């Protein structure tokens, strides 16, 4: 919820979500990060992670969508923020390509499909997709880190991506509410209904990716036969949802309290915890 007196859809709201995004941008290049040399066992584990190709593909698609959408934005501040988001996604692609090359990970070349004509609708679907992916991703990331699935310096590097995705989500959620308010849909229940529709689409799309990956077996290997499958052993829905909720909260806590936060997924996760008997509240 917006705290204080900030009115969703106002110029002050726009200034705040654009400025906090632009001001929190970090300057670095992926090849300057502290990339570790890996011993044979962790190197093998790194190569068996089944989703590097999907991560690379997601970043490449993000760049195309944000660049195309940004071109049509006339408001200078919104345009600056969108351009910066595209720049960060281009850097994500460079980071993942660097990781793939440095650790000798094999991936297959994959064509990106052409963008649909409705670029704004595509950007909105993409934005909700980032909300779903990062909510789940933050929880998985913590469980993988706690389980020492990869060497700690690799998590430090991937943390850079995580830190930027939370800013993208925060920017997107506020931009979406701003856009809805500009179109006269400023009542919170109306915005929640519209969000629920897009979230459902994103979750369905994510399920499609998971199923496709299961069928194609990630980077061409049988996932269940890899060491990566160990990561999922002992992880219950309750444990994962708890990690997602805590990590989401922790990462968002660092940003201005007046900004809107994603609400539907945490609410769903808390409901899931009630049903799995793990809710501590
Ligand atoms: Fe990204
Ligand atoms: Fe992103």
mmCIF file of C-alpha atoms and ligand atoms in Angstrom:
data_model
loop_
_atom_site.group_PDB
_atom_site.id
_atom_site.type_symbol
_atom_site.label_atom_id
_atom_site.label_comp_id
_atom_site.label_asym_id
_atom_site.label_seq_id
_atom_site.Cartn_x
_atom_site.Cartn_y
_atom_site.Cartn_z
ATOM 1 C CA UNK A 1 0.000 0.000 0.000
ATOM 2 C CA UNK A 2 1.044 3.577 -0.558
ATOM 3 C CA UNK A 3 1.933 5.116 2.743
ATOM 4 C CA UNK A 4 1.705 8.788 3.628
ATOM 5 C CA UNK A 5 -0.253 11.123 1.408
ATOM 6 C CA UNK A 6 1.062 9.983 -1.951
ATOM 7 C CA UNK A 7 -1.771 9.784 -4.466
ATOM 8 C CA UNK A 8 -1.460 6.901 -6.913
ATOM 9 C CA UNK A 9 -1.413 8.276 -10.453
ATOM 10 C CA UNK A 10 -0.227 11.742 -9.402
ATOM 11 C CA UNK A 11 2.858 13.507 -10.764
ATOM 12 C CA UNK A 12 4.436 13.072 -7.308
ATOM 13 C CA UNK A 13 3.846 9.308 -7.526
ATOM 14 C CA UNK A 14 5.454 9.162 -10.973
ATOM 15 C CA UNK A 15 8.441 11.234 -9.805
ATOM 16 C CA UNK A 16 8.955 8.969 -6.811
ATOM 17 C CA UNK A 17 8.848 5.616 -8.604
ATOM 18 C CA UNK A 18 10.976 6.867 -11.502
ATOM 19 C CA UNK A 19 13.508 8.696 -9.347
ATOM 20 C CA UNK A 20 13.945 5.874 -6.848
ATOM 21 C CA UNK A 21 14.554 3.506 -9.761
ATOM 22 C CA UNK A 22 17.015 5.804 -11.536
ATOM 23 C CA UNK A 23 18.854 6.795 -8.328
ATOM 24 C CA UNK A 24 19.379 3.168 -7.234
ATOM 25 C CA UNK A 25 21.033 2.155 -10.541
ATOM 26 C CA UNK A 26 24.535 0.718 -10.000
ATOM 27 C CA UNK A 27 27.467 1.271 -12.320
ATOM 28 C CA UNK A 28 29.471 -1.870 -13.076
ATOM 29 C CA UNK A 29 30.348 -4.210 -15.905
ATOM 30 C CA UNK A 30 29.891 -8.000 -15.551
ATOM 31 C CA UNK A 31 33.538 -8.776 -16.376
ATOM 32 C CA UNK A 32 34.648 -6.606 -13.413
ATOM 33 C CA UNK A 33 32.837 -8.813 -10.880
ATOM 34 C CA UNK A 34 34.734 -11.243 -8.633
ATOM 35 C CA UNK A 35 34.367 -14.379 -10.777
ATOM 36 C CA UNK A 36 35.840 -17.391 -8.949
ATOM 37 C CA UNK A 37 37.844 -20.228 -10.470
ATOM 38 C CA UNK A 38 35.931 -23.420 -9.727
ATOM 39 C CA UNK A 39 37.252 -26.837 -8.738
ATOM 40 C CA UNK A 40 36.092 -29.768 -10.896
ATOM 41 C CA UNK A 41 33.142 -30.777 -8.651
ATOM 42 C CA UNK A 42 31.497 -27.346 -8.329
ATOM 43 C CA UNK A 43 32.276 -26.688 -11.997
ATOM 44 C CA UNK A 44 30.417 -29.843 -12.957
ATOM 45 C CA UNK A 45 27.514 -28.806 -10.753
ATOM 46 C CA UNK A 46 27.467 -25.386 -12.375
ATOM 47 C CA UNK A 47 27.293 -26.982 -15.828
ATOM 48 C CA UNK A 48 24.429 -29.215 -14.754
ATOM 49 C CA UNK A 49 22.194 -26.362 -13.639
ATOM 50 C CA UNK A 50 19.406 -26.847 -16.170
ATOM 51 C CA UNK A 51 18.158 -23.304 -16.604
ATOM 52 C CA UNK A 52 21.031 -21.115 -17.859
ATOM 53 C CA UNK A 53 19.619 -21.258 -21.348
ATOM 54 C CA UNK A 54 16.168 -20.235 -20.120
ATOM 55 C CA UNK A 55 17.674 -17.370 -18.092
ATOM 56 C CA UNK A 56 19.597 -16.103 -21.136
ATOM 57 C CA UNK A 57 16.533 -16.369 -23.336
ATOM 58 C CA UNK A 58 14.407 -14.500 -20.754
ATOM 59 C CA UNK A 59 16.919 -11.644 -20.608
ATOM 60 C CA UNK A 60 17.096 -11.393 -24.410
ATOM 61 C CA UNK A 61 13.334 -11.301 -24.669
ATOM 62 C CA UNK A 62 13.130 -8.673 -21.888
ATOM 63 C CA UNK A 63 15.505 -6.393 -23.827
ATOM 64 C CA UNK A 64 13.436 -6.606 -27.001
ATOM 65 C CA UNK A 65 10.152 -5.890 -25.208
ATOM 66 C CA UNK A 66 11.383 -2.999 -23.044
ATOM 67 C CA UNK A 67 13.286 -1.343 -25.912
ATOM 68 C CA UNK A 68 10.253 -1.532 -28.196
ATOM 69 C CA UNK A 69 7.876 -0.234 -25.554
ATOM 70 C CA UNK A 70 10.223 2.573 -24.410
ATOM 71 C CA UNK A 71 10.353 3.991 -27.943
ATOM 72 C CA UNK A 72 6.695 4.988 -27.792
ATOM 73 C CA UNK A 73 6.844 6.732 -24.395
ATOM 74 C CA UNK A 74 6.577 10.525 -24.638
ATOM 75 C CA UNK A 75 6.957 11.415 -20.946
ATOM 76 C CA UNK A 76 10.704 12.193 -20.532
ATOM 77 C CA UNK A 77 11.066 10.841 -16.980
ATOM 78 C CA UNK A 78 9.185 7.606 -17.697
ATOM 79 C CA UNK A 79 11.250 7.226 -20.869
ATOM 80 C CA UNK A 80 14.505 7.713 -18.961
ATOM 81 C CA UNK A 81 13.499 5.040 -16.420
ATOM 82 C CA UNK A 82 12.390 2.571 -19.137
ATOM 83 C CA UNK A 83 15.610 3.139 -21.102
ATOM 84 C CA UNK A 84 17.572 2.440 -17.950
ATOM 85 C CA UNK A 85 15.629 -0.755 -17.338
ATOM 86 C CA UNK A 86 16.471 -1.880 -20.888
ATOM 87 C CA UNK A 87 20.132 -1.040 -20.213
ATOM 88 C CA UNK A 88 20.082 -3.184 -17.056
ATOM 89 C CA UNK A 89 18.537 -6.097 -18.981
ATOM 90 C CA UNK A 90 21.257 -5.765 -21.653
ATOM 91 C CA UNK A 91 23.806 -5.984 -18.846
ATOM 92 C CA UNK A 92 22.015 -9.089 -17.505
ATOM 93 C CA UNK A 93 22.445 -10.680 -20.908
ATOM 94 C CA UNK A 94 26.169 -9.795 -20.890
ATOM 95 C CA UNK A 95 26.500 -11.236 -17.369
ATOM 96 C CA UNK A 96 24.838 -14.545 -18.253
ATOM 97 C CA UNK A 97 26.851 -14.810 -21.480
ATOM 98 C CA UNK A 98 30.038 -14.175 -19.499
ATOM 99 C CA UNK A 99 29.059 -16.883 -16.991
ATOM 100 C CA UNK A 100 28.256 -19.362 -19.781
ATOM 101 C CA UNK A 101 31.585 -18.715 -21.523
ATOM 102 C CA UNK A 102 33.713 -18.668 -18.359
ATOM 103 C CA UNK A 103 32.441 -21.992 -17.043
ATOM 104 C CA UNK A 104 32.112 -23.740 -20.382
ATOM 105 C CA UNK A 105 28.360 -24.254 -20.152
ATOM 106 C CA UNK A 106 26.807 -25.681 -23.285
ATOM 107 C CA UNK A 107 23.648 -24.081 -24.572
ATOM 108 C CA UNK A 108 21.739 -24.368 -27.805
ATOM 109 C CA UNK A 109 21.108 -21.312 -29.975
ATOM 110 C CA UNK A 110 17.455 -20.390 -29.840
ATOM 111 C CA UNK A 111 15.503 -17.962 -32.006
ATOM 112 C CA UNK A 112 13.437 -15.257 -30.376
ATOM 113 C CA UNK A 113 9.904 -15.071 -31.765
ATOM 114 C CA UNK A 114 8.776 -11.779 -33.343
ATOM 115 C CA UNK A 115 7.133 -9.315 -30.970
ATOM 116 C CA UNK A 116 3.324 -9.120 -31.052
ATOM 117 C CA UNK A 117 1.814 -5.927 -32.519
ATOM 118 C CA UNK A 118 0.338 -4.883 -29.150
ATOM 119 C CA UNK A 119 3.620 -3.843 -27.557
ATOM 120 C CA UNK A 120 2.069 -2.274 -24.470
ATOM 121 C CA UNK A 121 0.062 -5.432 -23.721
ATOM 122 C CA UNK A 122 3.242 -7.466 -24.260
ATOM 123 C CA UNK A 123 5.164 -5.220 -21.867
ATOM 124 C CA UNK A 124 2.417 -5.595 -19.227
ATOM 125 C CA UNK A 125 2.440 -9.397 -19.558
ATOM 126 C CA UNK A 126 6.224 -9.321 -19.343
ATOM 127 C CA UNK A 127 6.081 -7.119 -16.201
ATOM 128 C CA UNK A 128 3.702 -9.461 -14.398
ATOM 129 C CA UNK A 129 5.888 -12.345 -15.527
ATOM 130 C CA UNK A 130 8.870 -10.690 -13.823
ATOM 131 C CA UNK A 131 6.766 -10.325 -10.657
ATOM 132 C CA UNK A 132 5.960 -14.064 -10.626
ATOM 133 C CA UNK A 133 9.473 -15.188 -11.624
ATOM 134 C CA UNK A 134 11.204 -13.030 -9.050
ATOM 135 C CA UNK A 135 8.811 -13.849 -6.202
ATOM 136 C CA UNK A 136 9.541 -17.573 -6.691
ATOM 137 C CA UNK A 137 13.151 -16.934 -7.712
ATOM 138 C CA UNK A 138 13.996 -15.051 -4.505
ATOM 139 C CA UNK A 139 12.787 -18.004 -2.411
ATOM 140 C CA UNK A 140 14.627 -20.608 -4.513
ATOM 141 C CA UNK A 141 17.748 -18.458 -4.450
ATOM 142 C CA UNK A 142 17.778 -18.381 -0.654
ATOM 143 C CA UNK A 143 17.172 -22.134 -0.321
ATOM 144 C CA UNK A 144 19.926 -22.844 -2.865
ATOM 145 C CA UNK A 145 22.308 -20.529 -1.044
ATOM 146 C CA UNK A 146 21.504 -22.020 2.382
ATOM 147 C CA UNK A 147 21.961 -25.477 0.890
ATOM 148 C CA UNK A 148 25.403 -24.413 -0.473
ATOM 149 C CA UNK A 149 24.341 -25.709 -3.834
ATOM 150 C CA UNK A 150 26.960 -23.595 -5.624
ATOM 151 C CA UNK A 151 30.078 -21.865 -4.241
ATOM 152 C CA UNK A 152 29.312 -18.691 -2.315
ATOM 153 C CA UNK A 153 31.115 -16.350 -4.805
ATOM 154 C CA UNK A 154 28.703 -17.498 -7.540
ATOM 155 C CA UNK A 155 25.748 -16.539 -5.349
ATOM 156 C CA UNK A 156 27.403 -13.155 -4.768
ATOM 157 C CA UNK A 157 27.445 -12.615 -8.537
ATOM 158 C CA UNK A 158 23.876 -13.812 -9.091
ATOM 159 C CA UNK A 159 22.824 -11.546 -6.228
ATOM 160 C CA UNK A 160 23.552 -8.633 -8.588
ATOM 161 C CA UNK A 161 20.771 -9.886 -10.901
ATOM 162 C CA UNK A 162 18.385 -10.466 -7.995
ATOM 163 C CA UNK A 163 18.984 -6.963 -6.657
ATOM 164 C CA UNK A 164 18.108 -5.470 -10.018
ATOM 165 C CA UNK A 165 15.020 -7.610 -10.569
ATOM 166 C CA UNK A 166 13.469 -6.421 -7.302
ATOM 167 C CA UNK A 167 13.875 -2.835 -8.548
ATOM 168 C CA UNK A 168 12.268 -3.783 -11.871
ATOM 169 C CA UNK A 169 9.305 -5.327 -10.054
ATOM 170 C CA UNK A 170 8.870 -2.306 -7.785
ATOM 171 C CA UNK A 171 9.051 0.048 -10.749
ATOM 172 C CA UNK A 172 6.623 -2.055 -12.775
ATOM 173 C CA UNK A 173 4.004 -2.405 -10.005
ATOM 174 C CA UNK A 174 4.016 1.371 -9.494
ATOM 175 C CA UNK A 175 4.012 2.165 -13.209
ATOM 176 C CA UNK A 176 1.044 -0.186 -13.703
ATOM 177 C CA UNK A 177 -0.943 1.436 -10.862
ATOM 178 C CA UNK A 178 -0.016 4.863 -12.232
ATOM 179 C CA UNK A 179 -1.213 3.845 -15.709
ATOM 180 C CA UNK A 180 -4.490 2.432 -14.382
ATOM 181 C CA UNK A 181 -5.110 5.601 -12.349
ATOM 182 C CA UNK A 182 -4.395 7.721 -15.418
ATOM 183 C CA UNK A 183 -7.140 5.768 -17.179
ATOM 184 C CA UNK A 184 -9.593 6.438 -14.365
ATOM 185 C CA UNK A 185 -9.137 3.076 -12.655
ATOM 186 C CA UNK A 186 -7.699 4.413 -9.408
ATOM 187 C CA UNK A 187 -9.866 2.395 -6.995
ATOM 188 C CA UNK A 188 -7.713 -0.276 -5.346
ATOM 189 C CA UNK A 189 -10.240 -3.154 -5.886
ATOM 190 C CA UNK A 190 -10.349 -2.414 -9.623
ATOM 191 C CA UNK A 191 -6.563 -2.418 -9.844
ATOM 192 C CA UNK A 192 -6.448 -5.647 -7.816
ATOM 193 C CA UNK A 193 -8.880 -7.292 -10.222
ATOM 194 C CA UNK A 194 -6.864 -6.233 -13.239
ATOM 195 C CA UNK A 195 -3.645 -7.454 -11.537
ATOM 196 C CA UNK A 196 -5.229 -10.810 -10.686
ATOM 197 C CA UNK A 197 -6.042 -11.339 -14.360
ATOM 198 C CA UNK A 198 -2.473 -10.619 -15.460
ATOM 199 C CA UNK A 199 -0.965 -12.687 -12.643
ATOM 200 C CA UNK A 200 -3.095 -15.656 -13.690
ATOM 201 C CA UNK A 201 -1.786 -15.265 -17.256
ATOM 202 C CA UNK A 202 1.811 -15.075 -16.000
ATOM 203 C CA UNK A 203 1.477 -18.111 -13.778
ATOM 204 C CA UNK A 204 0.007 -20.052 -16.699
ATOM 205 C CA UNK A 205 2.922 -18.903 -18.889
ATOM 206 C CA UNK A 206 5.449 -19.937 -16.218
ATOM 207 C CA UNK A 207 3.802 -23.349 -15.912
ATOM 208 C CA UNK A 208 4.242 -23.642 -19.692
ATOM 209 C CA UNK A 209 7.979 -22.881 -19.399
ATOM 210 C CA UNK A 210 8.417 -25.414 -16.576
ATOM 211 C CA UNK A 211 6.590 -28.096 -18.539
ATOM 212 C CA UNK A 212 8.556 -27.337 -21.711
ATOM 213 C CA UNK A 213 11.815 -27.503 -19.767
ATOM 214 C CA UNK A 214 10.811 -30.755 -18.131
ATOM 215 C CA UNK A 215 10.053 -32.148 -21.573
ATOM 216 C CA UNK A 216 13.202 -30.781 -23.196
ATOM 217 C CA UNK A 217 15.218 -31.652 -20.092
ATOM 218 C CA UNK A 218 16.821 -28.239 -19.579
ATOM 219 C CA UNK A 219 20.115 -27.841 -21.417
ATOM 220 C CA UNK A 220 19.596 -31.196 -23.050
ATOM 221 C CA UNK A 221 20.138 -33.287 -19.928
ATOM 222 C CA UNK A 222 17.787 -35.290 -17.789
ATOM 223 C CA UNK A 223 17.213 -32.992 -14.824
ATOM 224 C CA UNK A 224 16.347 -35.733 -12.350
ATOM 225 C CA UNK A 225 19.655 -37.465 -13.132
ATOM 226 C CA UNK A 226 21.747 -34.380 -12.375
ATOM 227 C CA UNK A 227 23.131 -33.183 -9.080
ATOM 228 C CA UNK A 228 20.919 -30.131 -9.526
ATOM 229 C CA UNK A 229 17.947 -32.308 -8.597
ATOM 230 C CA UNK A 230 19.410 -32.555 -5.074
ATOM 231 C CA UNK A 231 18.467 -28.943 -4.605
ATOM 232 C CA UNK A 232 14.808 -29.834 -4.592
ATOM 233 C CA UNK A 233 15.103 -32.733 -2.184
ATOM 234 C CA UNK A 234 13.445 -31.960 1.118
ATOM 235 C CA UNK A 235 11.916 -28.717 -0.162
ATOM 236 C CA UNK A 236 8.221 -28.650 0.696
ATOM 237 C CA UNK A 237 5.697 -26.148 -0.643
ATOM 238 C CA UNK A 238 5.487 -24.671 2.854
ATOM 239 C CA UNK A 239 9.236 -24.238 3.146
ATOM 240 C CA UNK A 240 9.459 -22.651 -0.294
ATOM 241 C CA UNK A 241 6.530 -20.271 0.295
ATOM 242 C CA UNK A 242 8.012 -19.212 3.638
ATOM 243 C CA UNK A 243 11.352 -18.472 1.950
ATOM 244 C CA UNK A 244 9.597 -16.555 -0.877
ATOM 245 C CA UNK A 245 7.608 -14.425 1.564
ATOM 246 C CA UNK A 246 10.578 -13.605 3.774
ATOM 247 C CA UNK A 247 12.921 -12.839 0.903
ATOM 248 C CA UNK A 248 10.367 -10.747 -0.935
ATOM 249 C CA UNK A 249 9.744 -8.719 2.206
ATOM 250 C CA UNK A 250 13.437 -8.344 2.997
ATOM 251 C CA UNK A 251 14.346 -7.196 -0.508
ATOM 252 C CA UNK A 252 11.478 -4.724 -0.796
ATOM 253 C CA UNK A 253 12.095 -3.314 2.688
ATOM 254 C CA UNK A 254 15.094 -1.392 1.408
ATOM 255 C CA UNK A 255 12.958 0.929 -0.751
ATOM 256 C CA UNK A 256 10.791 3.954 -0.057
ATOM 257 C CA UNK A 257 7.788 3.013 2.095
ATOM 258 C CA UNK A 258 5.537 5.288 0.044
ATOM 259 C CA UNK A 259 5.884 3.104 -3.076
ATOM 260 C CA UNK A 260 3.262 0.451 -3.808
ATOM 261 C CA UNK A 261 4.343 -3.154 -3.267
ATOM 262 C CA UNK A 262 3.217 -6.327 -5.043
ATOM 263 C CA UNK A 263 0.396 -7.742 -2.916
ATOM 264 C CA UNK A 264 -1.354 -10.616 -4.631
ATOM 265 C CA UNK A 265 1.468 -13.176 -4.639
ATOM 266 C CA UNK A 266 2.392 -12.657 -0.959
ATOM 267 C CA UNK A 267 -1.317 -13.036 -0.115
ATOM 268 C CA UNK A 268 -1.514 -16.282 -2.129
ATOM 269 C CA UNK A 269 1.668 -17.577 -0.503
ATOM 270 C CA UNK A 270 0.331 -16.800 2.967
ATOM 271 C CA UNK A 271 -2.860 -18.674 2.069
ATOM 272 C CA UNK A 272 -0.777 -21.632 0.901
ATOM 273 C CA UNK A 273 1.035 -21.559 4.251
ATOM 274 C CA UNK A 274 -2.265 -21.695 6.142
ATOM 275 C CA UNK A 275 -3.179 -24.827 4.174
ATOM 276 C CA UNK A 276 0.202 -26.425 4.715
ATOM 277 C CA UNK A 277 0.052 -25.573 8.428
ATOM 278 C CA UNK A 278 3.256 -23.573 8.345
ATOM 279 C CA UNK A 279 1.852 -20.096 8.935
ATOM 280 C CA UNK A 280 3.641 -18.583 11.899
ATOM 281 C CA UNK A 281 1.479 -15.480 12.056
HETATM 282 FE FE1 LIG B 1 16.854 -9.386 -16.160
HETATM 283 FE FE1 LIG B 2 14.122 -7.374 -15.169
#
